[in-house]
């Protein structure tokens, strides 16, 4: 087990596509970090004035993050600033993300009671809304079945972080 230090607040999200690299969100420290595990180094990405609570890799070079102000961020590993920011992606805070690895599909959930499906447009380096599905309660987790034919959503009365 390795312990890597960097976030100034509790970890609120973690994801990995490759064994040597992980991405984490630090909640109230408003940062996302990509960790190069073997080298024990990190790349720091700062967001706006709001906490980042969830993060997911899309490809080995791109990842998305969701914030408490309802913004959805698209980052590339080579840029310190987001490639794209969808402000008001949700009316509430983004509490869950899911991506189909190495595809153009991003799914976000919020305490606004909606799950939104986004399409990554590689040529424009942006996300476009494909669908919006109502859900009863606060969306706390999102998964897709292995064959991709069903979207599974965990929702409750409260946000997963309380």
Tab-separated table of N, CA, C and O in Angstrom, residues 5-135:
chain	number	residue	atom	x	y	z
A	5	UNK	N	0.721	12.063	-0.535
A	5	UNK	CA	0.215	13.248	0.141
A	5	UNK	C	0.100	14.409	-0.839
A	5	UNK	O	0.941	14.549	-1.719
A	6	UNK	N	-0.927	15.252	-0.678
A	6	UNK	CA	-1.069	16.406	-1.540
A	6	UNK	C	-2.329	17.206	-1.296
A	6	UNK	O	-2.280	18.416	-1.206
A	7	UNK	N	-3.468	16.536	-1.176
A	7	UNK	CA	-4.723	17.261	-0.972
A	7	UNK	C	-4.740	17.913	0.402
A	7	UNK	O	-4.202	17.387	1.368
A	8	UNK	N	-5.381	19.066	0.475
A	8	UNK	CA	-5.495	19.794	1.732
A	8	UNK	C	-6.865	19.608	2.371
A	8	UNK	O	-7.198	20.269	3.344
A	9	UNK	N	-7.671	18.737	1.779
A	9	UNK	CA	-9.004	18.448	2.273
A	9	UNK	C	-9.265	16.958	2.053
A	9	UNK	O	-8.494	16.280	1.376
A	10	UNK	N	-10.354	16.468	2.596
A	10	UNK	CA	-10.689	15.052	2.456
A	10	UNK	C	-10.880	14.676	0.986
A	10	UNK	O	-11.406	15.452	0.197
A	11	UNK	N	-10.455	13.483	0.636
A	11	UNK	CA	-10.632	12.971	-0.715
A	11	UNK	C	-12.106	12.680	-0.953
A	11	UNK	O	-12.761	12.049	-0.119
A	12	UNK	N	-12.661	13.147	-2.051
A	12	UNK	CA	-14.081	12.932	-2.342
A	12	UNK	C	-14.305	12.082	-3.587
A	12	UNK	O	-15.423	11.675	-3.856
A	13	UNK	N	-13.264	11.825	-4.368
A	13	UNK	CA	-13.393	10.999	-5.554
A	13	UNK	C	-12.045	10.470	-5.991
A	13	UNK	O	-11.017	11.103	-5.776
A	14	UNK	N	-12.063	9.274	-6.607
A	14	UNK	CA	-10.845	8.668	-7.129
A	14	UNK	C	-11.206	7.783	-8.316
A	14	UNK	O	-12.286	7.192	-8.348
A	15	UNK	N	-10.317	7.731	-9.311
A	15	UNK	CA	-10.538	6.880	-10.477
A	15	UNK	C	-9.191	6.528	-11.085
A	15	UNK	O	-8.195	7.238	-10.886
A	16	UNK	N	-9.173	5.442	-11.836
A	16	UNK	CA	-7.954	5.021	-12.517
A	16	UNK	C	-8.316	4.216	-13.752
A	16	UNK	O	-9.227	3.398	-13.714
A	17	UNK	N	-7.627	4.477	-14.848
A	17	UNK	CA	-7.749	3.653	-16.052
A	17	UNK	C	-6.497	2.820	-16.252
A	17	UNK	O	-6.544	1.761	-16.837
A	18	UNK	N	-5.384	3.334	-15.785
A	18	UNK	CA	-4.103	2.660	-15.927
A	18	UNK	C	-3.536	2.365	-14.553
A	18	UNK	O	-3.754	3.124	-13.616
A	19	UNK	N	-2.788	1.293	-14.428
A	19	UNK	CA	-2.260	0.927	-13.122
A	19	UNK	C	-1.258	1.935	-12.587
A	19	UNK	O	-1.095	2.077	-11.383
A	20	UNK	N	-0.605	2.691	-13.448
A	20	UNK	CA	0.410	3.627	-12.977
A	20	UNK	C	-0.103	5.049	-12.802
A	20	UNK	O	0.656	5.947	-12.475
A	21	UNK	N	-1.407	5.277	-13.009
A	21	UNK	CA	-1.936	6.635	-12.916
A	21	UNK	C	-3.322	6.625	-12.280
A	21	UNK	O	-4.153	5.791	-12.594
A	22	UNK	N	-3.552	7.601	-11.379
A	22	UNK	CA	-4.863	7.754	-10.740
A	22	UNK	C	-5.210	9.234	-10.714
A	22	UNK	O	-4.329	10.091	-10.720
A	23	UNK	N	-6.511	9.528	-10.683
A	23	UNK	CA	-6.971	10.908	-10.560
A	23	UNK	C	-7.824	10.993	-9.294
A	23	UNK	O	-8.581	10.071	-8.980
A	24	UNK	N	-7.642	12.077	-8.532
A	24	UNK	CA	-8.396	12.258	-7.297
A	24	UNK	C	-8.963	13.666	-7.231
A	24	UNK	O	-8.417	14.596	-7.814
A	25	UNK	N	-10.080	13.802	-6.513
A	25	UNK	CA	-10.631	15.127	-6.243
A	25	UNK	C	-10.578	15.351	-4.748
A	25	UNK	O	-10.807	14.432	-3.959
A	26	UNK	N	-10.271	16.579	-4.363
A	26	UNK	CA	-10.070	16.893	-2.960
A	26	UNK	C	-11.161	17.707	-2.324
A	26	UNK	O	-10.937	18.326	-1.287
A	27	UNK	N	-12.339	17.727	-2.939
A	27	UNK	CA	-13.460	18.415	-2.310
A	27	UNK	C	-13.202	19.880	-2.062
A	27	UNK	O	-13.019	20.668	-2.997
A	28	UNK	N	-13.143	20.250	-0.794
A	28	UNK	CA	-13.064	21.657	-0.419
A	28	UNK	C	-11.753	22.339	-0.798
A	28	UNK	O	-11.690	23.561	-0.817
A	29	UNK	N	-10.702	21.589	-1.108
A	29	UNK	CA	-9.474	22.264	-1.553
A	29	UNK	C	-9.545	22.672	-3.031
A	29	UNK	O	-8.626	23.266	-3.556
A	30	UNK	N	-10.684	22.356	-3.672
A	30	UNK	CA	-10.985	22.779	-5.045
A	30	UNK	C	-9.945	22.300	-6.056
A	30	UNK	O	-9.724	22.942	-7.070
A	31	UNK	N	-9.304	21.181	-5.774
A	31	UNK	CA	-8.276	20.701	-6.692
A	31	UNK	C	-8.553	19.282	-7.148
A	31	UNK	O	-9.257	18.513	-6.500
A	32	UNK	N	-7.981	18.988	-8.304
A	32	UNK	CA	-7.944	17.645	-8.846
A	32	UNK	C	-6.470	17.343	-9.047
A	32	UNK	O	-5.707	18.203	-9.494
A	33	UNK	N	-6.074	16.124	-8.710
A	33	UNK	CA	-4.679	15.733	-8.878
A	33	UNK	C	-4.598	14.442	-9.653
A	33	UNK	O	-5.362	13.516	-9.392
A	34	UNK	N	-3.675	14.410	-10.610
A	34	UNK	CA	-3.369	13.181	-11.329
A	34	UNK	C	-2.044	12.678	-10.771
A	34	UNK	O	-1.042	13.393	-10.788
A	35	UNK	N	-2.082	11.470	-10.266
A	35	UNK	CA	-0.928	10.877	-9.600
A	35	UNK	C	-0.219	9.923	-10.549
A	35	UNK	O	-0.842	9.039	-11.125
A	36	UNK	N	1.081	10.090	-10.683
A	36	UNK	CA	1.934	9.128	-11.384
A	36	UNK	C	2.512	8.241	-10.288
A	36	UNK	O	3.472	8.617	-9.616
A	37	UNK	N	1.878	7.105	-10.098
A	37	UNK	CA	2.143	6.257	-8.940
A	37	UNK	C	3.608	5.803	-8.879
A	37	UNK	O	4.267	5.954	-7.844
A	38	UNK	N	4.134	5.255	-9.959
A	38	UNK	CA	5.500	4.722	-9.951
A	38	UNK	C	6.537	5.799	-9.628
A	38	UNK	O	7.520	5.544	-8.937
A	39	UNK	N	6.299	7.018	-10.130
A	39	UNK	CA	7.253	8.110	-9.923
A	39	UNK	C	6.989	8.886	-8.627
A	39	UNK	O	7.782	9.739	-8.246
A	40	UNK	N	5.851	8.593	-7.987
A	40	UNK	CA	5.420	9.303	-6.783
A	40	UNK	C	5.377	10.815	-7.011
A	40	UNK	O	5.805	11.612	-6.171
A	41	UNK	N	4.830	11.205	-8.178
A	41	UNK	CA	4.663	12.620	-8.502
A	41	UNK	C	3.194	12.879	-8.794
A	41	UNK	O	2.400	11.954	-8.973
A	42	UNK	N	2.846	14.162	-8.874
A	42	UNK	CA	1.460	14.536	-9.117
A	42	UNK	C	1.385	15.775	-9.995
A	42	UNK	O	2.304	16.592	-10.010
A	43	UNK	N	0.291	15.869	-10.729
A	43	UNK	CA	-0.031	17.063	-11.502
A	43	UNK	C	-1.234	17.700	-10.827
A	43	UNK	O	-2.213	17.023	-10.512
A	44	UNK	N	-1.176	19.003	-10.596
A	44	UNK	CA	-2.231	19.714	-9.876
A	44	UNK	C	-3.086	20.517	-10.842
A	44	UNK	O	-2.568	21.260	-11.672
A	45	UNK	N	-4.414	20.378	-10.724
A	45	UNK	CA	-5.385	21.115	-11.532
A	45	UNK	C	-6.321	21.833	-10.570
A	45	UNK	O	-6.965	21.198	-9.740
A	46	UNK	N	-6.386	23.163	-10.650
A	46	UNK	CA	-7.253	23.955	-9.780
A	46	UNK	C	-8.554	24.289	-10.506
A	46	UNK	O	-8.542	24.608	-11.687
A	47	UNK	N	-9.646	24.250	-9.753
A	47	UNK	CA	-10.944	24.596	-10.322
A	47	UNK	C	-11.310	26.017	-9.908
A	47	UNK	O	-10.488	26.763	-9.412
A	48	UNK	N	-12.562	26.319	-10.046
A	48	UNK	CA	-13.085	27.635	-9.666
A	48	UNK	C	-13.154	27.757	-8.155
A	48	UNK	O	-12.449	27.079	-7.433
A	49	UNK	N	-14.042	28.556	-7.678
A	49	UNK	CA	-14.180	28.802	-6.241
A	49	UNK	C	-15.030	27.739	-5.547
A	49	UNK	O	-15.316	27.873	-4.369
A	50	UNK	N	-15.440	26.687	-6.252
A	50	UNK	CA	-16.317	25.678	-5.662
A	50	UNK	C	-15.611	24.346	-5.519
A	50	UNK	O	-14.688	24.014	-6.262
A	51	UNK	N	-16.071	23.563	-4.561
A	51	UNK	CA	-15.490	22.250	-4.299
A	51	UNK	C	-15.746	21.293	-5.462
A	51	UNK	O	-16.789	21.347	-6.102
A	52	UNK	N	-14.779	20.434	-5.702
A	52	UNK	CA	-14.882	19.366	-6.707
A	52	UNK	C	-15.121	18.067	-5.942
A	52	UNK	O	-14.303	17.687	-5.112
A	53	UNK	N	-16.236	17.392	-6.229
A	53	UNK	CA	-16.595	16.214	-5.447
A	53	UNK	C	-16.526	14.887	-6.181
A	53	UNK	O	-16.617	13.841	-5.551
A	54	UNK	N	-16.400	14.897	-7.495
A	54	UNK	CA	-16.299	13.633	-8.217
A	54	UNK	C	-15.456	13.818	-9.467
A	54	UNK	O	-15.397	14.910	-10.041
A	55	UNK	N	-14.802	12.726	-9.874
A	55	UNK	CA	-13.868	12.785	-10.990
A	55	UNK	C	-13.804	11.412	-11.659
A	55	UNK	O	-13.916	10.383	-10.987
A	56	UNK	N	-13.676	11.397	-12.994
A	56	UNK	CA	-13.588	10.138	-13.754
A	56	UNK	C	-12.735	10.348	-14.992
A	56	UNK	O	-12.877	11.342	-15.697
A	57	UNK	N	-11.867	9.380	-15.278
A	57	UNK	CA	-11.144	9.370	-16.539
A	57	UNK	C	-12.109	9.013	-17.667
A	57	UNK	O	-12.993	8.171	-17.491
A	58	UNK	N	-11.929	9.640	-18.835
A	58	UNK	CA	-12.648	9.246	-20.048
A	58	UNK	C	-11.700	8.414	-20.898
A	58	UNK	O	-12.035	7.326	-21.348
A	59	UNK	N	-10.520	8.971	-21.126
A	59	UNK	CA	-9.450	8.273	-21.837
A	59	UNK	C	-8.198	8.401	-20.979
A	59	UNK	O	-8.212	9.051	-19.943
A	60	UNK	N	-7.095	7.856	-21.429
A	60	UNK	CA	-5.858	7.961	-20.645
A	60	UNK	C	-5.343	9.398	-20.566
A	60	UNK	O	-4.533	9.720	-19.715
A	61	UNK	N	-5.860	10.286	-21.449
A	61	UNK	CA	-5.391	11.670	-21.501
A	61	UNK	C	-6.440	12.714	-21.146
A	61	UNK	O	-6.150	13.899	-21.146
A	62	UNK	N	-7.680	12.294	-20.874
A	62	UNK	CA	-8.761	13.236	-20.566
A	62	UNK	C	-9.580	12.725	-19.387
A	62	UNK	O	-9.798	11.528	-19.248
A	63	UNK	N	-10.062	13.671	-18.570
A	63	UNK	CA	-10.933	13.307	-17.466
A	63	UNK	C	-11.964	14.405	-17.237
A	63	UNK	O	-11.804	15.535	-17.716
A	64	UNK	N	-13.047	14.049	-16.536
A	64	UNK	CA	-14.102	15.000	-16.190
A	64	UNK	C	-14.196	15.102	-14.677
A	64	UNK	O	-13.827	14.172	-13.954
A	65	UNK	N	-14.689	16.248	-14.211
A	65	UNK	CA	-14.897	16.472	-12.786
A	65	UNK	C	-16.183	17.269	-12.600
A	65	UNK	O	-16.545	18.086	-13.443
A	66	UNK	N	-16.875	17.015	-11.491
A	66	UNK	CA	-18.114	17.712	-11.182
A	66	UNK	C	-17.972	18.525	-9.913
A	66	UNK	O	-17.352	18.074	-8.954
A	67	UNK	N	-18.560	19.718	-9.903
A	67	UNK	CA	-18.396	20.606	-8.754
A	67	UNK	C	-19.713	20.903	-8.050
A	67	UNK	O	-20.793	20.635	-8.571
A	68	UNK	N	-19.582	21.529	-6.881
A	68	UNK	CA	-20.755	21.845	-6.070
A	68	UNK	C	-21.604	22.959	-6.654
A	68	UNK	O	-22.749	23.124	-6.258
A	69	UNK	N	-21.086	23.725	-7.603
A	69	UNK	CA	-21.914	24.761	-8.239
A	69	UNK	C	-22.646	24.237	-9.469
A	69	UNK	O	-23.289	24.996	-10.175
A	70	UNK	N	-22.563	22.928	-9.730
A	70	UNK	CA	-23.254	22.327	-10.869
A	70	UNK	C	-22.470	22.368	-12.160
A	70	UNK	O	-22.994	22.007	-13.207
A	71	UNK	N	-21.207	22.778	-12.111
A	71	UNK	CA	-20.373	22.828	-13.326
A	71	UNK	C	-19.714	21.480	-13.589
A	71	UNK	O	-19.341	20.761	-12.667
A	72	UNK	N	-19.567	21.180	-14.862
A	72	UNK	CA	-18.906	19.968	-15.318
A	72	UNK	C	-17.652	20.391	-16.068
A	72	UNK	O	-17.718	21.189	-17.002
A	73	UNK	N	-16.497	19.882	-15.634
A	73	UNK	CA	-15.206	20.265	-16.204
A	73	UNK	C	-14.653	19.134	-17.050
A	73	UNK	O	-14.711	17.971	-16.654
A	74	UNK	N	-14.063	19.482	-18.194
A	74	UNK	CA	-13.342	18.541	-19.036
A	74	UNK	C	-11.884	18.975	-19.052
A	74	UNK	O	-11.585	20.125	-19.412
A	75	UNK	N	-10.991	18.091	-18.631
A	75	UNK	CA	-9.563	18.407	-18.576
A	75	UNK	C	-8.769	17.467	-19.469
A	75	UNK	O	-9.111	16.291	-19.609
A	76	UNK	N	-7.691	17.983	-20.021
A	76	UNK	CA	-6.682	17.179	-20.698
A	76	UNK	C	-5.441	17.186	-19.836
A	76	UNK	O	-5.156	18.184	-19.151
A	77	UNK	N	-4.683	16.111	-19.842
A	77	UNK	CA	-3.520	16.016	-18.962
A	77	UNK	C	-2.445	17.049	-19.264
A	77	UNK	O	-1.654	17.391	-18.400
A	78	UNK	N	-2.420	17.567	-20.492
A	78	UNK	CA	-1.353	18.487	-20.877
A	78	UNK	C	-1.670	19.951	-20.582
A	78	UNK	O	-0.821	20.811	-20.787
A	79	UNK	N	-2.882	20.241	-20.113
A	79	UNK	CA	-3.284	21.634	-19.829
A	79	UNK	C	-3.655	21.788	-18.364
A	79	UNK	O	-4.378	20.967	-17.811
A	80	UNK	N	-3.196	22.843	-17.744
A	80	UNK	CA	-3.520	23.115	-16.336
A	80	UNK	C	-4.926	23.693	-16.165
A	80	UNK	O	-5.518	23.600	-15.113
A	81	UNK	N	-5.453	24.303	-17.224
A	81	UNK	CA	-6.806	24.852	-17.181
A	81	UNK	C	-7.741	23.891	-17.915
A	81	UNK	O	-7.321	23.190	-18.837
A	82	UNK	N	-9.006	23.885	-17.545
A	82	UNK	CA	-9.945	22.985	-18.222
A	82	UNK	C	-10.022	23.269	-19.730
A	82	UNK	O	-9.946	24.422	-20.150
A	83	UNK	N	-10.183	22.205	-20.507
A	83	UNK	CA	-10.414	22.352	-21.943
A	83	UNK	C	-11.806	22.920	-22.189
A	83	UNK	O	-12.038	23.628	-23.165
A	84	UNK	N	-12.730	22.594	-21.277
A	84	UNK	CA	-14.131	22.984	-21.446
A	84	UNK	C	-14.797	22.996	-20.068
A	84	UNK	O	-14.524	22.132	-19.235
A	85	UNK	N	-15.669	23.967	-19.840
A	85	UNK	CA	-16.475	24.022	-18.617
A	85	UNK	C	-17.928	24.212	-19.022
A	85	UNK	O	-18.261	25.171	-19.719
A	86	UNK	N	-18.770	23.277	-18.614
A	86	UNK	CA	-20.210	23.414	-18.825
A	86	UNK	C	-20.799	23.942	-17.523
A	86	UNK	O	-21.033	23.181	-16.585
A	87	UNK	N	-20.969	25.271	-17.457
A	87	UNK	CA	-21.579	25.854	-16.267
A	87	UNK	C	-23.051	25.479	-16.238
A	87	UNK	O	-23.690	25.327	-17.274
A	88	UNK	N	-23.570	25.311	-15.051
A	88	UNK	CA	-24.982	24.929	-14.862
A	88	UNK	C	-25.327	23.646	-15.626
A	88	UNK	O	-26.416	23.525	-16.197
A	89	UNK	N	-24.401	22.713	-15.629
A	89	UNK	CA	-24.693	21.388	-16.196
A	89	UNK	C	-25.862	20.771	-15.428
A	89	UNK	O	-26.647	20.003	-15.972
A	90	UNK	N	-25.946	21.144	-14.147
A	90	UNK	CA	-27.058	20.761	-13.272
A	90	UNK	C	-27.440	21.976	-12.442
A	90	UNK	O	-26.630	22.865	-12.216
A	91	UNK	N	-28.675	21.991	-11.962
A	91	UNK	CA	-29.129	23.077	-11.085
A	91	UNK	C	-28.607	22.899	-9.668
A	91	UNK	O	-28.575	23.839	-8.894
A	92	UNK	N	-28.229	21.690	-9.325
A	92	UNK	CA	-27.672	21.408	-8.003
A	92	UNK	C	-26.233	20.957	-8.140
A	92	UNK	O	-25.647	20.989	-9.219
A	93	UNK	N	-25.681	20.487	-7.032
A	93	UNK	CA	-24.275	20.112	-7.074
A	93	UNK	C	-24.109	18.739	-7.676
A	93	UNK	O	-24.921	17.850	-7.466
A	94	UNK	N	-23.086	18.565	-8.492
A	94	UNK	CA	-22.833	17.292	-9.174
A	94	UNK	C	-22.238	16.329	-8.155
A	94	UNK	O	-21.171	16.564	-7.598
A	95	UNK	N	-22.972	15.249	-7.912
A	95	UNK	CA	-22.611	14.310	-6.857
A	95	UNK	C	-22.145	12.961	-7.378
A	95	UNK	O	-21.658	12.140	-6.601
A	96	UNK	N	-22.285	12.713	-8.680
A	96	UNK	CA	-21.868	11.426	-9.238
A	96	UNK	C	-21.518	11.585	-10.713
A	96	UNK	O	-22.139	12.372	-11.429
A	97	UNK	N	-20.503	10.833	-11.125
A	97	UNK	CA	-20.091	10.787	-12.533
A	97	UNK	C	-19.853	9.347	-12.945
A	97	UNK	O	-19.441	8.514	-12.129
A	98	UNK	N	-20.099	9.070	-14.206
A	98	UNK	CA	-19.749	7.781	-14.789
A	98	UNK	C	-19.280	8.038	-16.213
A	98	UNK	O	-19.838	8.904	-16.905
A	99	UNK	N	-18.255	7.335	-16.624
A	99	UNK	CA	-17.817	7.402	-18.012
A	99	UNK	C	-17.688	5.988	-18.543
A	99	UNK	O	-17.364	5.058	-17.795
A	100	UNK	N	-17.955	5.832	-19.826
A	100	UNK	CA	-17.640	4.577	-20.500
A	100	UNK	C	-16.203	4.746	-20.961
A	100	UNK	O	-15.934	5.611	-21.807
A	101	UNK	N	-15.264	4.008	-20.377
A	101	UNK	CA	-13.848	4.216	-20.687
A	101	UNK	C	-13.548	4.142	-22.187
A	101	UNK	O	-14.080	3.291	-22.899
A	102	UNK	N	-12.719	5.073	-22.624
A	102	UNK	CA	-12.264	5.145	-24.014
A	102	UNK	C	-13.415	5.270	-25.008
A	102	UNK	O	-13.390	4.699	-26.089
A	103	UNK	N	-14.434	6.037	-24.610
A	103	UNK	CA	-15.576	6.284	-25.494
A	103	UNK	C	-15.883	7.777	-25.458
A	103	UNK	O	-15.100	8.566	-24.964
A	104	UNK	N	-17.064	8.142	-25.940
A	104	UNK	CA	-17.483	9.543	-25.909
A	104	UNK	C	-18.652	9.766	-24.950
A	104	UNK	O	-19.320	10.773	-25.006
A	105	UNK	N	-18.884	8.816	-24.019
A	105	UNK	CA	-20.039	8.869	-23.130
A	105	UNK	C	-19.636	9.286	-21.716
A	105	UNK	O	-18.757	8.679	-21.105
A	106	UNK	N	-20.303	10.344	-21.222
A	106	UNK	CA	-20.139	10.830	-19.851
A	106	UNK	C	-21.542	10.962	-19.262
A	106	UNK	O	-22.440	11.498	-19.912
A	107	UNK	N	-21.724	10.484	-18.029
A	107	UNK	CA	-23.019	10.569	-17.353
A	107	UNK	C	-22.809	11.290	-16.025
A	107	UNK	O	-21.884	10.973	-15.281
A	108	UNK	N	-23.658	12.274	-15.746
A	108	UNK	CA	-23.555	13.028	-14.489
A	108	UNK	C	-24.866	12.950	-13.729
A	108	UNK	O	-25.941	12.843	-14.314
A	109	UNK	N	-24.755	13.002	-12.408
A	109	UNK	CA	-25.931	13.002	-11.546
A	109	UNK	C	-25.792	14.085	-10.497
A	109	UNK	O	-24.689	14.496	-10.155
A	110	UNK	N	-26.933	14.531	-9.972
A	110	UNK	CA	-26.916	15.676	-9.065
A	110	UNK	C	-27.995	15.553	-8.001
A	110	UNK	O	-28.868	14.684	-8.078
A	111	UNK	N	-27.938	16.472	-7.032
A	111	UNK	CA	-29.022	16.541	-6.055
A	111	UNK	C	-30.221	17.292	-6.617
A	111	UNK	O	-31.198	17.498	-5.919
A	112	UNK	N	-30.162	17.696	-7.893
A	112	UNK	CA	-31.327	18.318	-8.535
A	112	UNK	C	-32.327	17.284	-9.049
A	112	UNK	O	-33.363	17.639	-9.594
A	113	UNK	N	-32.004	15.981	-8.871
A	113	UNK	CA	-32.931	14.928	-9.280
A	113	UNK	C	-32.847	14.557	-10.753
A	113	UNK	O	-33.797	14.007	-11.300
A	114	UNK	N	-31.715	14.827	-11.394
A	114	UNK	CA	-31.549	14.470	-12.801
A	114	UNK	C	-30.240	13.732	-13.039
A	114	UNK	O	-29.228	13.999	-12.395
A	115	UNK	N	-30.300	12.802	-13.967
A	115	UNK	CA	-29.119	12.171	-14.538
A	115	UNK	C	-29.027	12.700	-15.956
A	115	UNK	O	-30.013	12.700	-16.696
A	116	UNK	N	-27.856	13.192	-16.326
A	116	UNK	CA	-27.668	13.748	-17.664
A	116	UNK	C	-26.590	12.961	-18.389
A	116	UNK	O	-25.547	12.627	-17.818
A	117	UNK	N	-26.874	12.677	-19.655
A	117	UNK	CA	-25.938	11.954	-20.517
A	117	UNK	C	-25.310	12.961	-21.472
A	117	UNK	O	-26.025	13.723	-22.134
A	118	UNK	N	-23.974	12.964	-21.535
A	118	UNK	CA	-23.207	13.911	-22.339
A	118	UNK	C	-22.398	13.159	-23.381
A	118	UNK	O	-21.989	12.030	-23.154
A	119	UNK	N	-22.181	13.818	-24.501
A	119	UNK	CA	-21.330	13.259	-25.554
A	119	UNK	C	-20.067	14.102	-25.649
A	119	UNK	O	-20.141	15.328	-25.770
A	120	UNK	N	-18.928	13.436	-25.588
A	120	UNK	CA	-17.649	14.108	-25.771
A	120	UNK	C	-17.436	14.332	-27.256
A	120	UNK	O	-17.444	13.388	-28.041
A	121	UNK	N	-17.284	15.583	-27.649
A	121	UNK	CA	-17.004	15.920	-29.047
A	121	UNK	C	-15.505	16.205	-29.130
A	121	UNK	O	-15.045	17.281	-28.736
A	122	UNK	N	-14.751	15.208	-29.579
A	122	UNK	CA	-13.285	15.302	-29.595
A	122	UNK	C	-12.790	16.478	-30.422
A	122	UNK	O	-11.867	17.183	-30.020
A	123	UNK	N	-13.410	16.712	-31.588
A	123	UNK	CA	-12.926	17.766	-32.487
A	123	UNK	C	-13.048	19.158	-31.863
A	123	UNK	O	-12.240	20.033	-32.116
A	124	UNK	N	-14.075	19.352	-31.008
A	124	UNK	CA	-14.287	20.651	-30.368
A	124	UNK	C	-13.772	20.677	-28.935
A	124	UNK	O	-13.800	21.715	-28.295
A	125	UNK	N	-13.351	19.523	-28.424
A	125	UNK	CA	-12.926	19.403	-27.022
A	125	UNK	C	-14.002	19.957	-26.093
A	125	UNK	O	-13.763	20.823	-25.256
A	126	UNK	N	-15.232	19.439	-26.275
A	126	UNK	CA	-16.343	19.893	-25.442
A	126	UNK	C	-17.305	18.745	-25.170
A	126	UNK	O	-17.178	17.663	-25.739
A	127	UNK	N	-18.269	18.995	-24.299
A	127	UNK	CA	-19.319	18.039	-23.981
A	127	UNK	C	-20.654	18.620	-24.431
A	127	UNK	O	-20.936	19.784	-24.185
A	128	UNK	N	-21.460	17.802	-25.098
A	128	UNK	CA	-22.797	18.217	-25.535
A	128	UNK	C	-23.836	17.344	-24.863
A	128	UNK	O	-23.679	16.120	-24.781
A	129	UNK	N	-24.909	17.957	-24.378
A	129	UNK	CA	-25.978	17.228	-23.708
A	129	UNK	C	-26.714	16.336	-24.703
A	129	UNK	O	-27.162	16.798	-25.756
A	130	UNK	N	-26.838	15.046	-24.353
A	130	UNK	CA	-27.552	14.087	-25.201
A	130	UNK	C	-28.930	13.752	-24.655
A	130	UNK	O	-29.875	13.573	-25.403
A	131	UNK	N	-29.022	13.634	-23.307
A	131	UNK	CA	-30.294	13.236	-22.709
A	131	UNK	C	-30.323	13.677	-21.244
A	131	UNK	O	-29.278	13.838	-20.612
A	132	UNK	N	-31.512	13.863	-20.723
A	132	UNK	CA	-31.719	14.244	-19.332
A	132	UNK	C	-32.844	13.377	-18.770
A	132	UNK	O	-33.946	13.377	-19.309
A	133	UNK	N	-32.536	12.631	-17.710
A	133	UNK	CA	-33.488	11.680	-17.155
A	133	UNK	C	-33.839	12.046	-15.716
A	133	UNK	O	-32.938	12.191	-14.882
A	134	UNK	N	-35.131	12.197	-15.387
A	134	UNK	CA	-35.499	12.523	-14.005
A	134	UNK	C	-35.308	11.314	-13.093
A	134	UNK	O	-35.546	10.173	-13.488
A	135	UNK	N	-34.861	11.591	-11.867
A	135	UNK	CA	-34.647	10.561	-10.845
A	135	UNK	C	-35.224	11.105	-9.544
A	135	UNK	O	-35.069	12.288	-9.242
